[in-house]
Coordinates of C-alpha atoms in Angstrom, one line a residue:
X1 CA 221.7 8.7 -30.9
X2 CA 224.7 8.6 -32.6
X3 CA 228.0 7.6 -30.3
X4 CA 231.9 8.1 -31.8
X5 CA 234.4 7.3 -30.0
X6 CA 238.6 8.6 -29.5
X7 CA 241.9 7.4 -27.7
X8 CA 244.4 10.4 -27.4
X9 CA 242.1 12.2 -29.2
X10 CA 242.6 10.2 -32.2
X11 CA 239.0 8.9 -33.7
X12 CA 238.5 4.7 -33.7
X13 CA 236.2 5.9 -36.5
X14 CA 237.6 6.4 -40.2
X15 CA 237.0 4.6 -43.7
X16 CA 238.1 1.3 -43.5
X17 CA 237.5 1.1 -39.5
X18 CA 234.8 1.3 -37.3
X19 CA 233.7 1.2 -33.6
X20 CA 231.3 -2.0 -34.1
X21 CA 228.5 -3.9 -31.9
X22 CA 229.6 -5.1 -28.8
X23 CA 231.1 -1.9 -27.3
X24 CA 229.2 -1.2 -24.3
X25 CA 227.8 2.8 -24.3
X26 CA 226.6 2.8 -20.5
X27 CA 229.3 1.5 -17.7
X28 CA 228.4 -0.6 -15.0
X29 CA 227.9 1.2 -11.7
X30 CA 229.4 -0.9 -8.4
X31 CA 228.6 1.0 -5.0
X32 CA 231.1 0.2 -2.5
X33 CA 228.7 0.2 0.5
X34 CA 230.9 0.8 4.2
X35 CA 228.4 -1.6 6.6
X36 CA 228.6 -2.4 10.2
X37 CA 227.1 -4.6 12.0
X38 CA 226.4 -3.6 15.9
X39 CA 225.9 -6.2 18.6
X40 CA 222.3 -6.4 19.5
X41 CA 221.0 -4.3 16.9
X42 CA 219.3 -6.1 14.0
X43 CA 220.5 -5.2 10.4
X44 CA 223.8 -3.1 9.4
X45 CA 224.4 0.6 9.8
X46 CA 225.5 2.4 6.6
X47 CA 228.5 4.5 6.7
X48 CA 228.4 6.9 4.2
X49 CA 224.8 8.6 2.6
X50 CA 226.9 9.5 -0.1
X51 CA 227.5 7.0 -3.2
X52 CA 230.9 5.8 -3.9
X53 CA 231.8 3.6 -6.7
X54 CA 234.3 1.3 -7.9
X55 CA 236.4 1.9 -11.1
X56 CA 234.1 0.6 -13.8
X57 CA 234.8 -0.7 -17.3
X58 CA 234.0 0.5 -20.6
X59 CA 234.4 -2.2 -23.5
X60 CA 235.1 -1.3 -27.3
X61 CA 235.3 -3.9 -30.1
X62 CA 237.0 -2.1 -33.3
X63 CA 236.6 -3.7 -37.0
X64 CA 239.6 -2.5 -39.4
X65 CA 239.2 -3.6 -43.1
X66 CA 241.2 -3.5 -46.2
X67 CA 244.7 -3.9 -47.4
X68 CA 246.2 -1.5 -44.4
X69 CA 243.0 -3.1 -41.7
X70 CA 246.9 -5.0 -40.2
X71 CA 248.4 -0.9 -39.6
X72 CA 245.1 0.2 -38.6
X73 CA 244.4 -2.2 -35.9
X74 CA 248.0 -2.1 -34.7
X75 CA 247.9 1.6 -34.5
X76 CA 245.0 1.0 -32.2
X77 CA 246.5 -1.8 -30.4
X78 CA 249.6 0.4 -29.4
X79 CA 247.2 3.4 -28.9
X80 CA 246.2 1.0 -25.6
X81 CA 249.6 0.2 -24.5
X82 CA 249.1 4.3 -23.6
X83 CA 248.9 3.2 -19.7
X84 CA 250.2 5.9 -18.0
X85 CA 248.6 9.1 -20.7
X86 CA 245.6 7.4 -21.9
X87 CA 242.3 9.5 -22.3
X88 CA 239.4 7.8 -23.9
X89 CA 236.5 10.2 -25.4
X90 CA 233.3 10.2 -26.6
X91 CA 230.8 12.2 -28.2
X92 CA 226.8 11.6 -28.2
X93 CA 225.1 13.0 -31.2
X94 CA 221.0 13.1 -31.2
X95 CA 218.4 13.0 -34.4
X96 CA 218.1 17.1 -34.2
X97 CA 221.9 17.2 -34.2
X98 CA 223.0 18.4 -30.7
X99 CA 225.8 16.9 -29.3
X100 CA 227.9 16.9 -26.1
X101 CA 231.8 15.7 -26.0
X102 CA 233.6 14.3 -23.0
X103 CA 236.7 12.9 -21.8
X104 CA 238.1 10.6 -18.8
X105 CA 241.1 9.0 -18.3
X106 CA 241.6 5.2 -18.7
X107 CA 243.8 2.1 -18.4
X108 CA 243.3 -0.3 -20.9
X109 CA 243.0 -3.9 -18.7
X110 CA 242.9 -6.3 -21.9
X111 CA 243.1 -5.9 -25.7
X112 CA 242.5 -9.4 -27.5
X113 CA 241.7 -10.5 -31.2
X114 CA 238.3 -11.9 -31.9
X115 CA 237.8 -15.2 -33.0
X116 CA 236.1 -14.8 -35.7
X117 CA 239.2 -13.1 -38.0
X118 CA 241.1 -15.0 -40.2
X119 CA 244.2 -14.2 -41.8
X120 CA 243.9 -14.8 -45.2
X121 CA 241.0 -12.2 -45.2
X122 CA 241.6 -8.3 -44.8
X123 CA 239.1 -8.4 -42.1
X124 CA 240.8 -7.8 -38.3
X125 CA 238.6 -7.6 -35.2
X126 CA 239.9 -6.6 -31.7
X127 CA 237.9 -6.2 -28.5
X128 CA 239.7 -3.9 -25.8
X129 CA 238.6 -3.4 -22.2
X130 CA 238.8 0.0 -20.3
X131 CA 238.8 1.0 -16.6
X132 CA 237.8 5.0 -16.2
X133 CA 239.7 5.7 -12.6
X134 CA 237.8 8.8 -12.8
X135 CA 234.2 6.9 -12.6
X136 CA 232.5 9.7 -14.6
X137 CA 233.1 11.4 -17.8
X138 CA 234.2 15.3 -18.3
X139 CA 233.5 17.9 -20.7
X140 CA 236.3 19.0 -22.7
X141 CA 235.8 23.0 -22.2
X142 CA 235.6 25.1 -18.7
X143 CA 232.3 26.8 -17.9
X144 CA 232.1 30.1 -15.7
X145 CA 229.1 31.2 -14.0
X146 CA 228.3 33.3 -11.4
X147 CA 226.1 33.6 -8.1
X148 CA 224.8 35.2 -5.6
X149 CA 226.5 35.8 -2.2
X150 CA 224.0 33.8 -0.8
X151 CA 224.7 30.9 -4.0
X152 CA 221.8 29.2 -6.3
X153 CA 221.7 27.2 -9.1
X154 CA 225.2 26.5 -10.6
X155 CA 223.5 23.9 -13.3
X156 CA 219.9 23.9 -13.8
X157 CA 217.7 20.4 -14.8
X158 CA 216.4 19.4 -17.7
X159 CA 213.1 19.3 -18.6
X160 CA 212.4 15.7 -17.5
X161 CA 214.8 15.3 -14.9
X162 CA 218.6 15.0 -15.1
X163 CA 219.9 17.5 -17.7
X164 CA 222.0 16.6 -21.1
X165 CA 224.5 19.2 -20.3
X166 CA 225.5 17.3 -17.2
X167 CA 224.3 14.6 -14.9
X168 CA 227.0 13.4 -12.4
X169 CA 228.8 14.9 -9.7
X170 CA 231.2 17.7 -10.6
X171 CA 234.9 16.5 -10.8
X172 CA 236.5 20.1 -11.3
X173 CA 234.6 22.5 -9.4
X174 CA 237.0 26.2 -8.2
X175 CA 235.1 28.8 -6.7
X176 CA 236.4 32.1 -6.0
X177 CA 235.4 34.5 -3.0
X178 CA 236.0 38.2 -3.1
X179 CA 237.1 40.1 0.1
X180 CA 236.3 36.8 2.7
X181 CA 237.9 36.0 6.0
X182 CA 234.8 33.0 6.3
X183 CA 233.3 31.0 4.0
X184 CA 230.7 27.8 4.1
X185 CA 229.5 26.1 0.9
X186 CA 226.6 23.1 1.0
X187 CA 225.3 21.3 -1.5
X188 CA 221.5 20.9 -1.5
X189 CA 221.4 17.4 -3.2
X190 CA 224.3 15.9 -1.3
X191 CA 223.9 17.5 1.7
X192 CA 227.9 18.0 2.3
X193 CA 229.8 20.8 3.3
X194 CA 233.2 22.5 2.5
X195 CA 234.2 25.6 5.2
X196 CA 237.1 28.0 5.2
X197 CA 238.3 31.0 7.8
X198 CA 241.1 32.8 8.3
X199 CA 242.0 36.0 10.4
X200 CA 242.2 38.4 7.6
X201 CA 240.4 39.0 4.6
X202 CA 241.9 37.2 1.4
X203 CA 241.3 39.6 -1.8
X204 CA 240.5 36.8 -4.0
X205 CA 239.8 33.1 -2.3
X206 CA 240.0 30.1 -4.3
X207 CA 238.3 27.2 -3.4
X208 CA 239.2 23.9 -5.1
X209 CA 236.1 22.0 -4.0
X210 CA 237.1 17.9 -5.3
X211 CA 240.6 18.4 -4.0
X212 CA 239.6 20.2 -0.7
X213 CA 242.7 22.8 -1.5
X214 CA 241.9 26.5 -1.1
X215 CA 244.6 29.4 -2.0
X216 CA 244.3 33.4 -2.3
X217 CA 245.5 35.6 -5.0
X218 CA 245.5 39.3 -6.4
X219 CA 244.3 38.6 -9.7
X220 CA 240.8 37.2 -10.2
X221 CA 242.0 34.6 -12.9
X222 CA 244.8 32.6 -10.6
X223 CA 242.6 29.7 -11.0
X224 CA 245.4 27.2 -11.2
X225 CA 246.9 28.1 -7.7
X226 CA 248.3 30.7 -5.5
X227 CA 249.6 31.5 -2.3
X228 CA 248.1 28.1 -0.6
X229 CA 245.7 28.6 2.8
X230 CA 244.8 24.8 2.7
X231 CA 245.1 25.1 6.7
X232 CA 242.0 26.6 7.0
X233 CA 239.9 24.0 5.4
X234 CA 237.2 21.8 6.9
X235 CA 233.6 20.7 7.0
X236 CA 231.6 18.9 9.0
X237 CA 230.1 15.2 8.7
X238 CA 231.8 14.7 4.9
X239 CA 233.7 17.0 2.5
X240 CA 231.6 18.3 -0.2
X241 CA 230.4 16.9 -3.2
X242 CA 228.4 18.8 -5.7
X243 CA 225.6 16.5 -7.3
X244 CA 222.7 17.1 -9.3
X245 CA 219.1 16.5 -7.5
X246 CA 217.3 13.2 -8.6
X247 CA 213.9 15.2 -8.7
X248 CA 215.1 18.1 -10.8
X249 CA 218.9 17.2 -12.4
X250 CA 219.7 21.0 -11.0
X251 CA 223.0 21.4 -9.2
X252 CA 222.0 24.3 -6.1
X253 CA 224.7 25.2 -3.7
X254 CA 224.0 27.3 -0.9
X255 CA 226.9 30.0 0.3
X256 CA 227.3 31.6 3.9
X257 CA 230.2 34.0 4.0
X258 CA 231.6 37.3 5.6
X259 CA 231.2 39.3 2.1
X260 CA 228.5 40.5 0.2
X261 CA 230.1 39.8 -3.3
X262 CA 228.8 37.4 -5.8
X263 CA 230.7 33.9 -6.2
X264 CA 232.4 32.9 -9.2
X265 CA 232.5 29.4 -10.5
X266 CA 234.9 27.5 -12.9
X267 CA 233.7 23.7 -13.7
X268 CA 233.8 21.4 -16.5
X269 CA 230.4 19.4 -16.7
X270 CA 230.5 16.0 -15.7
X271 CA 228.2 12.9 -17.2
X272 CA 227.6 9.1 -15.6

C-alpha cells in the first residue's frame, strides 16, 4: 500500500522532497481507563464500557533535496507553525489502485532537524511530531443514506471484518426525522443511546449525534442548524456513539420513534 501525505492540503510529496522512512502510518492507541477501587471488593470496577482514548501522535520525517531542498524544508517547517488551522491528511493507495482520503486536525508538538544533515550538502532532513485531537481520521466528502423507520445498517462490513470505507466511530453523524414529537436512536455495537421528545411534532428533526445538539427546520437540507430544541435531549446510561461491530465492521443503528417515515443520514466516514 502506497501512503502520501498533506499539511493544509499542500502534498509533503513533490520532486526533490519526499515523506521518507521513519514516519509512523498507524498511531498509538492509549485507553484512558476510569477505575475504582471499592472497599471489600477485590479488583477495580470499570467506569465506562466504552473506549476512550488519549490524543495520540503521528510522526513524519520529510527529506528535501537539491539547490531549493533550504525553501522546501522551510516551507514545511512554517507549514507546522500552523497551530491553531492545521489539518494533516492522508491518502492510502492499494496494488489494484483503490484508494481512500482522509483528514484530521493536528498540532504539531516538535519539528527538529536530523542529525545526519550537513550543510555543505543539499541534503535537509526534518522529523516533525503531530498530536490528532480528533483521535481518528475523516473522510473528506459527506455521505447520505437512508433507513428505515425502524433504522439498519448505516455502513455495512467488509468482507473480513472491519470495512476499508470506514473503521472507527463516526465523528460527524446528523440524522434527520420527518413529522416526530419522539425519537430514540441505539447503536448495536456500542450499546448507547441518544433520545429526543417534544410536545408537538417538528416537520424536519435534526439530530447532531457527536455533539448531542438537535434542531427542527422546514427544509429538508438545514443540516448546518436551525431553530435549536437541544432541551429535549437525553439518553440513558451514556450518550451515543456510533461504532462499527468487531465481528462484522457494520455500523447498525436501531430507531424507535412516533413516525413512520424513513431516517436520513449525513456522515463523513471515519478510519483509526
Amino acid at each position: 500500500m502506497k501512503v502520501s501525505y498533506s499539511l493544509n492540503g499542500q502534498p509533503l510529496d513533490s520532486e526533490r522532497m519526499r515523506v521518507i522512512v521513519g514516519t509512523t502510518h498507524y498511531t498509538s492507541l492509549s485507553p484512558i481507563v476510569d477505575m475504582v477501587q471499592v472497599s471489600g471488593r477485590s479488583g477495580v470496577i470499570v467506569g465506562s464500557s466504552i473506549p476512550v482514548l488519549d490524543a495520540p501522535e503521528l510522526t513524519i520525517k520529510v527529506a528535501a533535496w537539491g539547490a531549493d531542498s533550504d525553501a522546501l524544508i522551510s516551507r514545511f517547517r512554517a507549514l507546522c507553525l500552523h497551530t491553531a488551522k492545521l489539518t494533516i491528511g492522508k491518502t492510502e493507495t492499494l496494488d489494484d489502485g483503490s484508494s481512500r482520503s482522509m483528514v484530521t486536525r493536528t498540532v504539531c508538538t516538535s519539528c527538529e532537524p536530523d542529525d545526519d544533515e550537513r550543510p555543505f550538502q543539499d541534503l535537509r532532513v526534518m522529523t516533525a511530531v503531530f498530536q490528532l485531537p480528533d483521535v481518528y481520521w475523516q473522510g473528506e466528502q459527506w455521505i447520505e443514506k437512508t433507513l428505515p423507520a425502524a433504522g439498519g445498517t448505516l455502513v455495512p462490513g467488509g468482507s473480513g471484518g472491519l470495512a476499508w470505507g470506514s473503521n472507527a466511530p463516526l465523528l460527524s453523524l446528523v440524522m434527520r426525522f420527518s413529522g416526530v414529537s419522539s425519537v430514540r436512536v441505539s447503536c448495536v455495537a456500542s450499546g448507547t443511546d441518544l433520545e429526543w421528545s417534544a410536545t408537538a411534532s417538528a416537520k424536519n428533526l435534526y439530530l447532531d449525534v457527536p455533539n448531542r445538539r438537535a434542531w427542527t427546520s422546514n427544509k429538508a437540507d438545514a443540516w448546518n442548524g436551525g431553530t435549536d430544541v437541544t432541551s429535549g435531549v437525553d439518553w440513558t446510561s451514556e450518550p451515543l456513539q456510533v461504532w462499527p461491530a468487531a465481528d462484522s465492521g457494520s455500523y447498525t443503528l436501531q430507531v424507535k420513534q412516533s413516525s413512520t417515515s424513513a431516517v436520513t443520514c449525513r456522515y463523513k466516514p471515519s478510519w483509526e
